[in-house]
Amino acid sequence: MRVGIGFDVHPLKKGLTLYLGGVKIPSDRGLHGHSDGDALIHAVIDALLGAAGKGDKGKYFPDTDPKLKGISSFKLLAETMRITKAKVVNIDCIVFAEKPHLSKHYGKIQTKLASLLKIPGSAVSVKATRPEGLGIAGAGIGCFCACLIK
Ligand code: MG
């Protein structure tokens, strides 16, 4: 058994589609990035790579690679599963965001991540926390993930 952690953060920008965990979330702003900006999947990727001792996602998916411009992050996660050959036991994720409120989207995100990781939905935990108006997270969304593999 091996454990890994991952963290990622992207800025929110008007006019972009918001993707978290491979799910389109209704929002007036989306995450800006070289890929589709899905910070939650990026955190999962780094947790998987960390658990497998394979370095960080920049090693495999550099943000200078024109082939990865605008790519769906779930494709990057699928490739990460291939790279690590990981048999995932479970993941636990935290989304740090002032807006939008995510609780009603947990189920969809869990189902999507579970299908990508080839584990039951009960092995995927997704939760969110807000900075309670502190103002430190209104400009972006940060995501954490811990994962166990065998
Ligand atoms: Mg990222």
PDB file of C-alpha atoms and ligand atoms in Angstrom:
ATOM      1  CA  MET A   1       0.000   0.000   0.000  1.00  0.00           C
ATOM      2  CA  ARG A   2       1.274   3.482  -0.832  1.00  0.00           C
ATOM      3  CA  VAL A   3      -0.207   6.909  -0.153  1.00  0.00           C
ATOM      4  CA  GLY A   4       0.112  10.108  -2.206  1.00  0.00           C
ATOM      5  CA  ILE A   5      -1.094  13.689  -1.960  1.00  0.00           C
ATOM      6  CA  GLY A   6      -1.777  16.217  -4.675  1.00  0.00           C
ATOM      7  CA  PHE A   7      -2.620  19.907  -4.791  1.00  0.00           C
ATOM      8  CA  ASP A   8      -3.457  22.239  -7.646  1.00  0.00           C
ATOM      9  CA  VAL A   9      -4.898  25.703  -8.066  1.00  0.00           C
ATOM     10  CA  HIS A  10      -6.062  27.628 -11.131  1.00  0.00           C
ATOM     11  CA  PRO A  11      -7.420  31.172 -11.559  1.00  0.00           C
ATOM     12  CA  LEU A  12     -11.092  31.758 -12.361  1.00  0.00           C
ATOM     13  CA  LYS A  13     -11.847  33.774 -15.497  1.00  0.00           C
ATOM     14  CA  LYS A  14     -15.093  35.016 -16.966  1.00  0.00           C
ATOM     15  CA  GLY A  15     -16.376  33.312 -20.090  1.00  0.00           C
ATOM     16  CA  LEU A  16     -14.684  29.955 -19.471  1.00  0.00           C
ATOM     17  CA  THR A  17     -16.459  26.664 -18.741  1.00  0.00           C
ATOM     18  CA  LEU A  18     -15.890  25.360 -15.230  1.00  0.00           C
ATOM     19  CA  TYR A  19     -14.821  21.704 -15.032  1.00  0.00           C
ATOM     20  CA  LEU A  20     -14.173  19.978 -11.715  1.00  0.00           C
ATOM     21  CA  GLY A  21     -13.567  16.256 -11.506  1.00  0.00           C
ATOM     22  CA  GLY A  22     -14.467  15.915 -15.174  1.00  0.00           C
ATOM     23  CA  VAL A  23     -17.925  17.416 -14.586  1.00  0.00           C
ATOM     24  CA  LYS A  24     -19.199  20.647 -16.115  1.00  0.00           C
ATOM     25  CA  ILE A  25     -20.340  22.889 -13.250  1.00  0.00           C
ATOM     26  CA  PRO A  26     -22.722  25.800 -13.943  1.00  0.00           C
ATOM     27  CA  SER A  27     -20.802  29.004 -13.199  1.00  0.00           C
ATOM     28  CA  ASP A  28     -20.232  32.428 -14.745  1.00  0.00           C
ATOM     29  CA  ARG A  29     -16.488  31.779 -14.550  1.00  0.00           C
ATOM     30  CA  GLY A  30     -14.253  28.821 -15.354  1.00  0.00           C
ATOM     31  CA  LEU A  31     -10.726  27.783 -14.483  1.00  0.00           C
ATOM     32  CA  HIS A  32      -8.001  29.044 -16.760  1.00  0.00           C
ATOM     33  CA  GLY A  33      -5.158  26.703 -17.647  1.00  0.00           C
ATOM     34  CA  HIS A  34      -3.177  25.163 -20.491  1.00  0.00           C
ATOM     35  CA  SER A  35      -5.591  22.207 -20.425  1.00  0.00           C
ATOM     36  CA  ASP A  36      -9.270  22.583 -19.482  1.00  0.00           C
ATOM     37  CA  GLY A  37      -8.079  23.853 -16.073  1.00  0.00           C
ATOM     38  CA  ASP A  38      -9.704  21.028 -14.075  1.00  0.00           C
ATOM     39  CA  ALA A  39      -7.756  21.576 -10.839  1.00  0.00           C
ATOM     40  CA  LEU A  40      -9.506  18.685  -9.099  1.00  0.00           C
ATOM     41  CA  ILE A  41      -8.390  16.130 -11.674  1.00  0.00           C
ATOM     42  CA  HIS A  42      -4.920  17.677 -11.643  1.00  0.00           C
ATOM     43  CA  ALA A  43      -4.757  17.160  -7.865  1.00  0.00           C
ATOM     44  CA  VAL A  44      -5.848  13.537  -8.320  1.00  0.00           C
ATOM     45  CA  ILE A  45      -3.150  13.055 -10.992  1.00  0.00           C
ATOM     46  CA  ASP A  46      -0.432  14.416  -8.696  1.00  0.00           C
ATOM     47  CA  ALA A  47      -1.666  12.257  -5.804  1.00  0.00           C
ATOM     48  CA  LEU A  48      -1.544   9.152  -8.016  1.00  0.00           C
ATOM     49  CA  LEU A  49       1.901  10.009  -9.355  1.00  0.00           C
ATOM     50  CA  GLY A  50       3.099  10.726  -5.810  1.00  0.00           C
ATOM     51  CA  ALA A  51       1.777   7.424  -4.495  1.00  0.00           C
ATOM     52  CA  ALA A  52       3.488   5.599  -7.350  1.00  0.00           C
ATOM     53  CA  GLY A  53       6.753   7.549  -6.876  1.00  0.00           C
ATOM     54  CA  LYS A  54       6.617   8.793 -10.462  1.00  0.00           C
ATOM     55  CA  GLY A  55       7.333  12.511  -9.992  1.00  0.00           C
ATOM     56  CA  ASP A  56       4.888  15.311 -10.775  1.00  0.00           C
ATOM     57  CA  LYS A  57       2.444  15.906 -13.602  1.00  0.00           C
ATOM     58  CA  GLY A  58       4.652  18.568 -15.216  1.00  0.00           C
ATOM     59  CA  LYS A  59       7.055  15.761 -16.110  1.00  0.00           C
ATOM     60  CA  TYR A  60       4.433  14.008 -18.273  1.00  0.00           C
ATOM     61  CA  PHE A  61       2.093  16.860 -19.171  1.00  0.00           C
ATOM     62  CA  PRO A  62       4.157  20.064 -19.540  1.00  0.00           C
ATOM     63  CA  ASP A  63       2.131  23.262 -19.969  1.00  0.00           C
ATOM     64  CA  THR A  64       4.454  24.140 -22.855  1.00  0.00           C
ATOM     65  CA  ASP A  65       3.251  21.179 -24.954  1.00  0.00           C
ATOM     66  CA  PRO A  66       1.007  22.522 -27.750  1.00  0.00           C
ATOM     67  CA  LYS A  67      -0.614  19.059 -28.105  1.00  0.00           C
ATOM     68  CA  LEU A  68      -2.064  19.458 -24.588  1.00  0.00           C
ATOM     69  CA  LYS A  69      -3.609  22.892 -25.243  1.00  0.00           C
ATOM     70  CA  GLY A  70      -7.253  22.784 -24.147  1.00  0.00           C
ATOM     71  CA  ILE A  71      -7.138  18.999 -23.590  1.00  0.00           C
ATOM     72  CA  SER A  72      -9.759  17.388 -21.347  1.00  0.00           C
ATOM     73  CA  SER A  73      -8.084  16.574 -18.055  1.00  0.00           C
ATOM     74  CA  PHE A  74      -9.814  13.210 -17.837  1.00  0.00           C
ATOM     75  CA  LYS A  75      -7.639  12.153 -20.785  1.00  0.00           C
ATOM     76  CA  LEU A  76      -4.608  13.137 -18.702  1.00  0.00           C
ATOM     77  CA  LEU A  77      -5.956  11.085 -15.794  1.00  0.00           C
ATOM     78  CA  ALA A  78      -6.487   8.077 -18.056  1.00  0.00           C
ATOM     79  CA  GLU A  79      -2.868   8.419 -19.230  1.00  0.00           C
ATOM     80  CA  THR A  80      -1.736   8.723 -15.584  1.00  0.00           C
ATOM     81  CA  MET A  81      -3.500   5.430 -14.780  1.00  0.00           C
ATOM     82  CA  ARG A  82      -1.522   3.864 -17.632  1.00  0.00           C
ATOM     83  CA  ILE A  83       1.792   5.421 -16.458  1.00  0.00           C
ATOM     84  CA  THR A  84       1.417   4.427 -12.807  1.00  0.00           C
ATOM     85  CA  LYS A  85      -0.333   1.074 -13.398  1.00  0.00           C
ATOM     86  CA  ALA A  86      -1.988   2.023 -10.118  1.00  0.00           C
ATOM     87  CA  LYS A  87      -4.695  -0.058  -8.521  1.00  0.00           C
ATOM     88  CA  VAL A  88      -6.468   2.676  -6.604  1.00  0.00           C
ATOM     89  CA  VAL A  89      -7.975   1.804  -3.219  1.00  0.00           C
ATOM     90  CA  ASN A  90      -9.628   5.153  -2.497  1.00  0.00           C
ATOM     91  CA  ILE A  91      -9.227   8.901  -2.900  1.00  0.00           C
ATOM     92  CA  ASP A  92     -10.268  11.766  -0.635  1.00  0.00           C
ATOM     93  CA  CYS A  93     -10.549  15.251  -2.144  1.00  0.00           C
ATOM     94  CA  ILE A  94     -11.168  18.767  -0.872  1.00  0.00           C
ATOM     95  CA  VAL A  95     -12.162  21.640  -3.150  1.00  0.00           C
ATOM     96  CA  PHE A  96     -11.332  25.064  -1.727  1.00  0.00           C
ATOM     97  CA  ALA A  97     -13.642  27.586  -3.368  1.00  0.00           C
ATOM     98  CA  GLU A  98     -15.692  30.616  -2.392  1.00  0.00           C
ATOM     99  CA  LYS A  99     -18.075  30.018  -5.317  1.00  0.00           C
ATOM    100  CA  PRO A 100     -19.873  28.126  -6.743  1.00  0.00           C
ATOM    101  CA  HIS A 101     -21.349  25.959  -3.991  1.00  0.00           C
ATOM    102  CA  LEU A 102     -20.522  22.395  -4.930  1.00  0.00           C
ATOM    103  CA  SER A 103     -22.467  20.124  -2.580  1.00  0.00           C
ATOM    104  CA  LYS A 104     -25.200  19.419  -5.106  1.00  0.00           C
ATOM    105  CA  HIS A 105     -22.576  18.300  -7.618  1.00  0.00           C
ATOM    106  CA  TYR A 106     -20.727  15.859  -5.316  1.00  0.00           C
ATOM    107  CA  GLY A 107     -22.629  12.823  -6.614  1.00  0.00           C
ATOM    108  CA  LYS A 108     -21.834  13.508 -10.281  1.00  0.00           C
ATOM    109  CA  ILE A 109     -18.179  14.228  -9.520  1.00  0.00           C
ATOM    110  CA  GLN A 110     -17.882  11.039  -7.443  1.00  0.00           C
ATOM    111  CA  THR A 111     -19.423   8.944 -10.221  1.00  0.00           C
ATOM    112  CA  LYS A 112     -17.167  10.487 -12.856  1.00  0.00           C
ATOM    113  CA  LEU A 113     -13.953  10.121 -10.850  1.00  0.00           C
ATOM    114  CA  ALA A 114     -14.873   6.569  -9.819  1.00  0.00           C
ATOM    115  CA  SER A 115     -15.350   5.559 -13.465  1.00  0.00           C
ATOM    116  CA  LEU A 116     -12.015   7.116 -14.447  1.00  0.00           C
ATOM    117  CA  LEU A 117     -10.192   5.420 -11.568  1.00  0.00           C
ATOM    118  CA  LYS A 118     -12.045   2.097 -12.005  1.00  0.00           C
ATOM    119  CA  ILE A 119     -13.176   2.011  -8.384  1.00  0.00           C
ATOM    120  CA  PRO A 120     -16.629   2.059  -6.768  1.00  0.00           C
ATOM    121  CA  GLY A 121     -18.215   5.417  -6.039  1.00  0.00           C
ATOM    122  CA  SER A 122     -17.973   4.611  -2.332  1.00  0.00           C
ATOM    123  CA  ALA A 123     -14.164   4.792  -2.679  1.00  0.00           C
ATOM    124  CA  VAL A 124     -14.302   8.407  -3.891  1.00  0.00           C
ATOM    125  CA  SER A 125     -14.787  11.159  -1.334  1.00  0.00           C
ATOM    126  CA  VAL A 126     -15.347  14.717  -2.545  1.00  0.00           C
ATOM    127  CA  LYS A 127     -16.004  17.633  -0.239  1.00  0.00           C
ATOM    128  CA  ALA A 128     -15.609  21.369  -0.356  1.00  0.00           C
ATOM    129  CA  THR A 129     -14.751  24.158   2.011  1.00  0.00           C
ATOM    130  CA  ARG A 130     -15.087  27.918   1.687  1.00  0.00           C
ATOM    131  CA  PRO A 131     -12.773  30.594   3.060  1.00  0.00           C
ATOM    132  CA  GLU A 132     -15.838  32.270   4.648  1.00  0.00           C
ATOM    133  CA  GLY A 133     -15.332  35.574   2.871  1.00  0.00           C
ATOM    134  CA  LEU A 134     -11.655  35.922   3.732  1.00  0.00           C
ATOM    135  CA  GLY A 135     -11.154  36.854   0.108  1.00  0.00           C
ATOM    136  CA  ILE A 136      -8.173  34.601  -0.422  1.00  0.00           C
ATOM    137  CA  ALA A 137      -9.937  32.171  -2.739  1.00  0.00           C
ATOM    138  CA  GLY A 138     -12.389  34.300  -4.726  1.00  0.00           C
ATOM    139  CA  ALA A 139      -9.916  34.583  -7.585  1.00  0.00           C
ATOM    140  CA  GLY A 140      -9.457  30.867  -8.110  1.00  0.00           C
ATOM    141  CA  ILE A 141     -10.158  27.332  -6.959  1.00  0.00           C
ATOM    142  CA  GLY A 142      -7.689  25.092  -5.159  1.00  0.00           C
ATOM    143  CA  CYS A 143      -8.023  21.333  -4.840  1.00  0.00           C
ATOM    144  CA  PHE A 144      -6.366  18.762  -2.614  1.00  0.00           C
ATOM    145  CA  CYS A 145      -6.377  14.996  -3.039  1.00  0.00           C
ATOM    146  CA  ALA A 146      -5.044  12.105  -0.975  1.00  0.00           C
ATOM    147  CA  CYS A 147      -5.007   8.687  -2.557  1.00  0.00           C
ATOM    148  CA  LEU A 148      -4.108   5.154  -1.565  1.00  0.00           C
ATOM    149  CA  ILE A 149      -2.899   2.639  -4.123  1.00  0.00           C
ATOM    150  CA  LYS A 150      -1.796  -0.961  -4.001  1.00  0.00           C
TER     151      LYS A 150
HETATM  152 MG    MG B   1      -3.297  22.329 -13.079  1.00  0.00          MG
END
